[in-house]
Amino acid sequence: MKNPHKALIALGSNLGDSEGIIQEAFQALESLTQGAISRSSLWKTEPVDCPEGSPSFVNAAMSFEVSSDTRPEDFLRKLLAIESVMGRKRSGVINEPRVIDIDLICLGSIRMDSPFLTLPHPRAHLRSFVLAPLAEIEPDFSFPGFDATASELLKDLP
């Protein structure tokens, strides 16, 4: 792959067999690359900003290379399609329990803000459930627009 972009993906599940679901999502995501792949371990976390009574999450992160020709919006559509195939239903309730959540955190150094997609993810740097798995596989990664690495951002969280 010529001058690939690194895609950073955060995954979460708090319905069903969450560990198995994350493993299934890893496999589905691998179909989007022919480059190097890194997977974090699985992290059990408490729900953040979710409806009362929401179950605990299993979270993970994944990084892999995609072609530099990849359009961020098209790539996000592929992630949303994987969620849909895996049973994700969107009712409109913010942060509701879900079978799978696949978030595009970064795509190379691309910065954008559209109604459909913001890169880097606008809240990833504030969330330990994103930063801990990400720091495990990409400890020296710096979000576009930030001087701190994922590991440093994680240490600075309250």
PDB file of C-alpha atoms in Angstrom:
ATOM      1  CA  MET A   1       0.000   0.000   0.000  1.00  0.00           C
ATOM      2  CA  LYS A   2       1.459   3.346  -1.028  1.00  0.00           C
ATOM      3  CA  ASN A   3       1.503   6.011   1.741  1.00  0.00           C
ATOM      4  CA  PRO A   4      -1.297   4.424   3.763  1.00  0.00           C
ATOM      5  CA  HIS A   5      -3.389   6.197   6.386  1.00  0.00           C
ATOM      6  CA  LYS A   6      -3.515   4.682   9.847  1.00  0.00           C
ATOM      7  CA  ALA A   7      -7.103   4.115  10.954  1.00  0.00           C
ATOM      8  CA  LEU A   8      -7.710   4.146  14.706  1.00  0.00           C
ATOM      9  CA  ILE A   9     -10.932   2.484  15.770  1.00  0.00           C
ATOM     10  CA  ALA A  10     -12.609   2.242  19.190  1.00  0.00           C
ATOM     11  CA  LEU A  11     -15.026  -0.592  19.863  1.00  0.00           C
ATOM     12  CA  GLY A  12     -17.553  -1.151  22.622  1.00  0.00           C
ATOM     13  CA  SER A  13     -20.344  -3.557  23.498  1.00  0.00           C
ATOM     14  CA  ASN A  14     -22.660  -3.864  26.488  1.00  0.00           C
ATOM     15  CA  LEU A  15     -25.383  -6.216  25.234  1.00  0.00           C
ATOM     16  CA  GLY A  16     -25.099  -9.942  24.596  1.00  0.00           C
ATOM     17  CA  ASP A  17     -21.782 -11.813  24.623  1.00  0.00           C
ATOM     18  CA  SER A  18     -19.756  -8.594  24.526  1.00  0.00           C
ATOM     19  CA  GLU A  19     -16.347 -10.285  24.455  1.00  0.00           C
ATOM     20  CA  GLY A  20     -17.370 -12.525  21.555  1.00  0.00           C
ATOM     21  CA  ILE A  21     -19.002  -9.601  19.778  1.00  0.00           C
ATOM     22  CA  ILE A  22     -15.811  -7.511  19.988  1.00  0.00           C
ATOM     23  CA  GLN A  23     -13.804 -10.460  18.603  1.00  0.00           C
ATOM     24  CA  GLU A  24     -16.308 -10.769  15.746  1.00  0.00           C
ATOM     25  CA  ALA A  25     -15.988  -7.028  15.068  1.00  0.00           C
ATOM     26  CA  PHE A  26     -12.183  -7.332  14.994  1.00  0.00           C
ATOM     27  CA  GLN A  27     -12.517  -9.989  12.285  1.00  0.00           C
ATOM     28  CA  ALA A  28     -14.961  -7.897  10.265  1.00  0.00           C
ATOM     29  CA  LEU A  29     -12.688  -4.853  10.487  1.00  0.00           C
ATOM     30  CA  GLU A  30      -9.693  -6.868   9.283  1.00  0.00           C
ATOM     31  CA  SER A  31     -11.466  -7.181   5.934  1.00  0.00           C
ATOM     32  CA  LEU A  32     -10.941  -3.433   5.425  1.00  0.00           C
ATOM     33  CA  THR A  33      -7.135  -3.650   5.224  1.00  0.00           C
ATOM     34  CA  GLN A  34      -4.254  -5.574   3.748  1.00  0.00           C
ATOM     35  CA  GLY A  35      -1.785  -3.755   5.988  1.00  0.00           C
ATOM     36  CA  ALA A  36      -0.469  -4.155   9.508  1.00  0.00           C
ATOM     37  CA  ILE A  37      -3.089  -4.644  12.235  1.00  0.00           C
ATOM     38  CA  SER A  38      -2.905  -4.041  15.990  1.00  0.00           C
ATOM     39  CA  ARG A  39      -5.615  -5.094  18.442  1.00  0.00           C
ATOM     40  CA  SER A  40      -5.836  -4.117  22.090  1.00  0.00           C
ATOM     41  CA  SER A  41      -6.860  -6.473  24.821  1.00  0.00           C
ATOM     42  CA  LEU A  42     -10.461  -6.298  26.024  1.00  0.00           C
ATOM     43  CA  TRP A  43     -11.212  -3.770  28.758  1.00  0.00           C
ATOM     44  CA  LYS A  44     -14.215  -3.982  31.089  1.00  0.00           C
ATOM     45  CA  THR A  45     -15.492  -0.492  31.855  1.00  0.00           C
ATOM     46  CA  GLU A  46     -18.428   1.168  33.529  1.00  0.00           C
ATOM     47  CA  PRO A  47     -20.884   3.069  31.311  1.00  0.00           C
ATOM     48  CA  VAL A  48     -20.219   6.802  30.886  1.00  0.00           C
ATOM     49  CA  ASP A  49     -23.010   9.274  30.059  1.00  0.00           C
ATOM     50  CA  CYS A  50     -25.400   6.366  29.450  1.00  0.00           C
ATOM     51  CA  PRO A  51     -29.007   5.900  30.557  1.00  0.00           C
ATOM     52  CA  GLU A  52     -29.415   4.793  34.173  1.00  0.00           C
ATOM     53  CA  GLY A  53     -29.102   1.039  34.627  1.00  0.00           C
ATOM     54  CA  SER A  54     -26.967   0.511  31.525  1.00  0.00           C
ATOM     55  CA  PRO A  55     -24.783  -2.615  31.741  1.00  0.00           C
ATOM     56  CA  SER A  56     -20.982  -2.483  31.895  1.00  0.00           C
ATOM     57  CA  PHE A  57     -19.058  -2.341  28.628  1.00  0.00           C
ATOM     58  CA  VAL A  58     -16.316  -4.325  27.022  1.00  0.00           C
ATOM     59  CA  ASN A  59     -14.090  -1.880  25.129  1.00  0.00           C
ATOM     60  CA  ALA A  60     -11.154  -2.311  22.785  1.00  0.00           C
ATOM     61  CA  ALA A  61      -9.157  -0.470  20.149  1.00  0.00           C
ATOM     62  CA  MET A  62      -7.738  -1.448  16.802  1.00  0.00           C
ATOM     63  CA  SER A  63      -5.344   0.216  14.394  1.00  0.00           C
ATOM     64  CA  PHE A  64      -4.634  -0.713  10.817  1.00  0.00           C
ATOM     65  CA  GLU A  65      -3.575   0.775   7.511  1.00  0.00           C
ATOM     66  CA  VAL A  66      -5.941   1.838   4.751  1.00  0.00           C
ATOM     67  CA  SER A  67      -5.214   3.329   1.361  1.00  0.00           C
ATOM     68  CA  SER A  68      -4.461   7.043   1.313  1.00  0.00           C
ATOM     69  CA  ASP A  69      -7.234   7.260  -1.311  1.00  0.00           C
ATOM     70  CA  THR A  70      -9.803   6.286   1.325  1.00  0.00           C
ATOM     71  CA  ARG A  71     -12.422   8.996   1.819  1.00  0.00           C
ATOM     72  CA  PRO A  72     -13.265   9.391   5.526  1.00  0.00           C
ATOM     73  CA  GLU A  73     -17.032   9.501   4.895  1.00  0.00           C
ATOM     74  CA  ASP A  74     -16.906   6.306   2.826  1.00  0.00           C
ATOM     75  CA  PHE A  75     -14.801   4.596   5.472  1.00  0.00           C
ATOM     76  CA  LEU A  76     -17.286   5.582   8.196  1.00  0.00           C
ATOM     77  CA  ARG A  77     -20.114   4.157   6.081  1.00  0.00           C
ATOM     78  CA  LYS A  78     -18.247   0.828   6.020  1.00  0.00           C
ATOM     79  CA  LEU A  79     -17.970   0.903   9.823  1.00  0.00           C
ATOM     80  CA  LEU A  80     -21.680   1.686  10.159  1.00  0.00           C
ATOM     81  CA  ALA A  81     -22.492  -1.182   7.779  1.00  0.00           C
ATOM     82  CA  ILE A  82     -20.498  -3.589   9.969  1.00  0.00           C
ATOM     83  CA  GLU A  83     -22.422  -2.355  13.025  1.00  0.00           C
ATOM     84  CA  SER A  84     -25.712  -2.911  11.210  1.00  0.00           C
ATOM     85  CA  VAL A  85     -24.807  -6.430  10.047  1.00  0.00           C
ATOM     86  CA  MET A  86     -23.806  -7.248  13.640  1.00  0.00           C
ATOM     87  CA  GLY A  87     -27.218  -6.188  14.934  1.00  0.00           C
ATOM     88  CA  ARG A  88     -26.774  -2.569  15.992  1.00  0.00           C
ATOM     89  CA  LYS A  89     -30.125  -0.811  16.171  1.00  0.00           C
ATOM     90  CA  ARG A  90     -30.296   2.960  16.580  1.00  0.00           C
ATOM     91  CA  SER A  91     -33.422   4.187  18.363  1.00  0.00           C
ATOM     92  CA  GLY A  92     -32.264   7.768  18.797  1.00  0.00           C
ATOM     93  CA  VAL A  93     -31.547   7.396  22.541  1.00  0.00           C
ATOM     94  CA  ILE A  94     -28.092   8.859  23.195  1.00  0.00           C
ATOM     95  CA  ASN A  95     -25.529   6.314  24.481  1.00  0.00           C
ATOM     96  CA  GLU A  96     -28.128   3.582  24.855  1.00  0.00           C
ATOM     97  CA  PRO A  97     -26.992  -0.013  25.504  1.00  0.00           C
ATOM     98  CA  ARG A  98     -25.824  -1.577  22.250  1.00  0.00           C
ATOM     99  CA  VAL A  99     -24.610  -4.821  20.782  1.00  0.00           C
ATOM    100  CA  ILE A 100     -21.691  -3.062  19.067  1.00  0.00           C
ATOM    101  CA  ASP A 101     -20.338   0.444  18.748  1.00  0.00           C
ATOM    102  CA  ILE A 102     -17.526   1.059  16.270  1.00  0.00           C
ATOM    103  CA  ASP A 103     -16.116   4.589  16.319  1.00  0.00           C
ATOM    104  CA  LEU A 104     -13.633   6.074  13.870  1.00  0.00           C
ATOM    105  CA  ILE A 105     -11.222   7.933  16.137  1.00  0.00           C
ATOM    106  CA  CYS A 106      -8.691   9.068  13.526  1.00  0.00           C
ATOM    107  CA  LEU A 107      -7.838   8.471   9.906  1.00  0.00           C
ATOM    108  CA  GLY A 108      -4.231   9.480   9.400  1.00  0.00           C
ATOM    109  CA  SER A 109      -3.742  13.174  10.075  1.00  0.00           C
ATOM    110  CA  ILE A 110      -7.070  14.142   8.498  1.00  0.00           C
ATOM    111  CA  ARG A 111      -8.965  16.859  10.331  1.00  0.00           C
ATOM    112  CA  MET A 112     -12.553  17.537   9.365  1.00  0.00           C
ATOM    113  CA  ASP A 113     -15.831  18.698  10.845  1.00  0.00           C
ATOM    114  CA  SER A 114     -19.002  17.909   8.924  1.00  0.00           C
ATOM    115  CA  PRO A 115     -22.549  17.043   9.980  1.00  0.00           C
ATOM    116  CA  PHE A 116     -21.715  13.373   9.234  1.00  0.00           C
ATOM    117  CA  LEU A 117     -18.195  13.046  10.654  1.00  0.00           C
ATOM    118  CA  THR A 118     -15.718  14.898  12.861  1.00  0.00           C
ATOM    119  CA  LEU A 119     -12.043  13.845  12.851  1.00  0.00           C
ATOM    120  CA  PRO A 120     -10.362  13.293  15.098  1.00  0.00           C
ATOM    121  CA  HIS A 121     -13.276  12.057  17.191  1.00  0.00           C
ATOM    122  CA  PRO A 122     -14.294  15.116  19.235  1.00  0.00           C
ATOM    123  CA  ARG A 123     -14.441  13.402  22.653  1.00  0.00           C
ATOM    124  CA  ALA A 124     -11.943  10.543  22.352  1.00  0.00           C
ATOM    125  CA  HIS A 125      -9.198  12.482  24.142  1.00  0.00           C
ATOM    126  CA  LEU A 126     -11.505  12.852  27.184  1.00  0.00           C
ATOM    127  CA  ARG A 127     -12.528   9.202  27.535  1.00  0.00           C
ATOM    128  CA  SER A 128     -10.453   6.653  29.410  1.00  0.00           C
ATOM    129  CA  PHE A 129     -12.460   3.811  27.827  1.00  0.00           C
ATOM    130  CA  VAL A 130     -11.053   4.972  24.457  1.00  0.00           C
ATOM    131  CA  LEU A 131      -7.594   6.107  25.564  1.00  0.00           C
ATOM    132  CA  ALA A 132      -6.628   3.054  27.661  1.00  0.00           C
ATOM    133  CA  PRO A 133      -7.050   0.488  24.860  1.00  0.00           C
ATOM    134  CA  LEU A 134      -5.607   2.955  22.335  1.00  0.00           C
ATOM    135  CA  ALA A 135      -2.545   3.647  24.504  1.00  0.00           C
ATOM    136  CA  GLU A 136      -1.985  -0.101  24.782  1.00  0.00           C
ATOM    137  CA  ILE A 137      -1.519  -0.472  21.011  1.00  0.00           C
ATOM    138  CA  GLU A 138      -0.428   3.063  19.995  1.00  0.00           C
ATOM    139  CA  PRO A 139       1.159   4.632  23.120  1.00  0.00           C
ATOM    140  CA  ASP A 140       3.008   7.314  21.157  1.00  0.00           C
ATOM    141  CA  PHE A 141       0.110   8.272  18.915  1.00  0.00           C
ATOM    142  CA  SER A 142      -0.761  11.984  18.989  1.00  0.00           C
ATOM    143  CA  PHE A 143      -4.251  13.049  17.969  1.00  0.00           C
ATOM    144  CA  PRO A 144      -4.185  15.588  15.131  1.00  0.00           C
ATOM    145  CA  GLY A 145      -4.327  18.992  16.810  1.00  0.00           C
ATOM    146  CA  PHE A 146      -2.903  17.766  20.148  1.00  0.00           C
ATOM    147  CA  ASP A 147       0.687  17.810  21.361  1.00  0.00           C
ATOM    148  CA  ALA A 148       0.185  14.988  23.878  1.00  0.00           C
ATOM    149  CA  THR A 149       0.309  11.272  23.108  1.00  0.00           C
ATOM    150  CA  ALA A 150      -2.539   8.884  23.869  1.00  0.00           C
ATOM    151  CA  SER A 151      -0.595   7.680  26.932  1.00  0.00           C
ATOM    152  CA  GLU A 152      -0.064  11.238  28.173  1.00  0.00           C
ATOM    153  CA  LEU A 153      -3.704  12.176  27.633  1.00  0.00           C
ATOM    154  CA  LEU A 154      -4.758   9.088  29.585  1.00  0.00           C
ATOM    155  CA  LYS A 155      -2.472   9.995  32.508  1.00  0.00           C
ATOM    156  CA  ASP A 156      -3.902  13.527  32.584  1.00  0.00           C
ATOM    157  CA  LEU A 157      -7.531  12.405  32.918  1.00  0.00           C
ATOM    158  CA  PRO A 158      -9.152  12.931  36.330  1.00  0.00           C
TER     159      PRO A 158
END
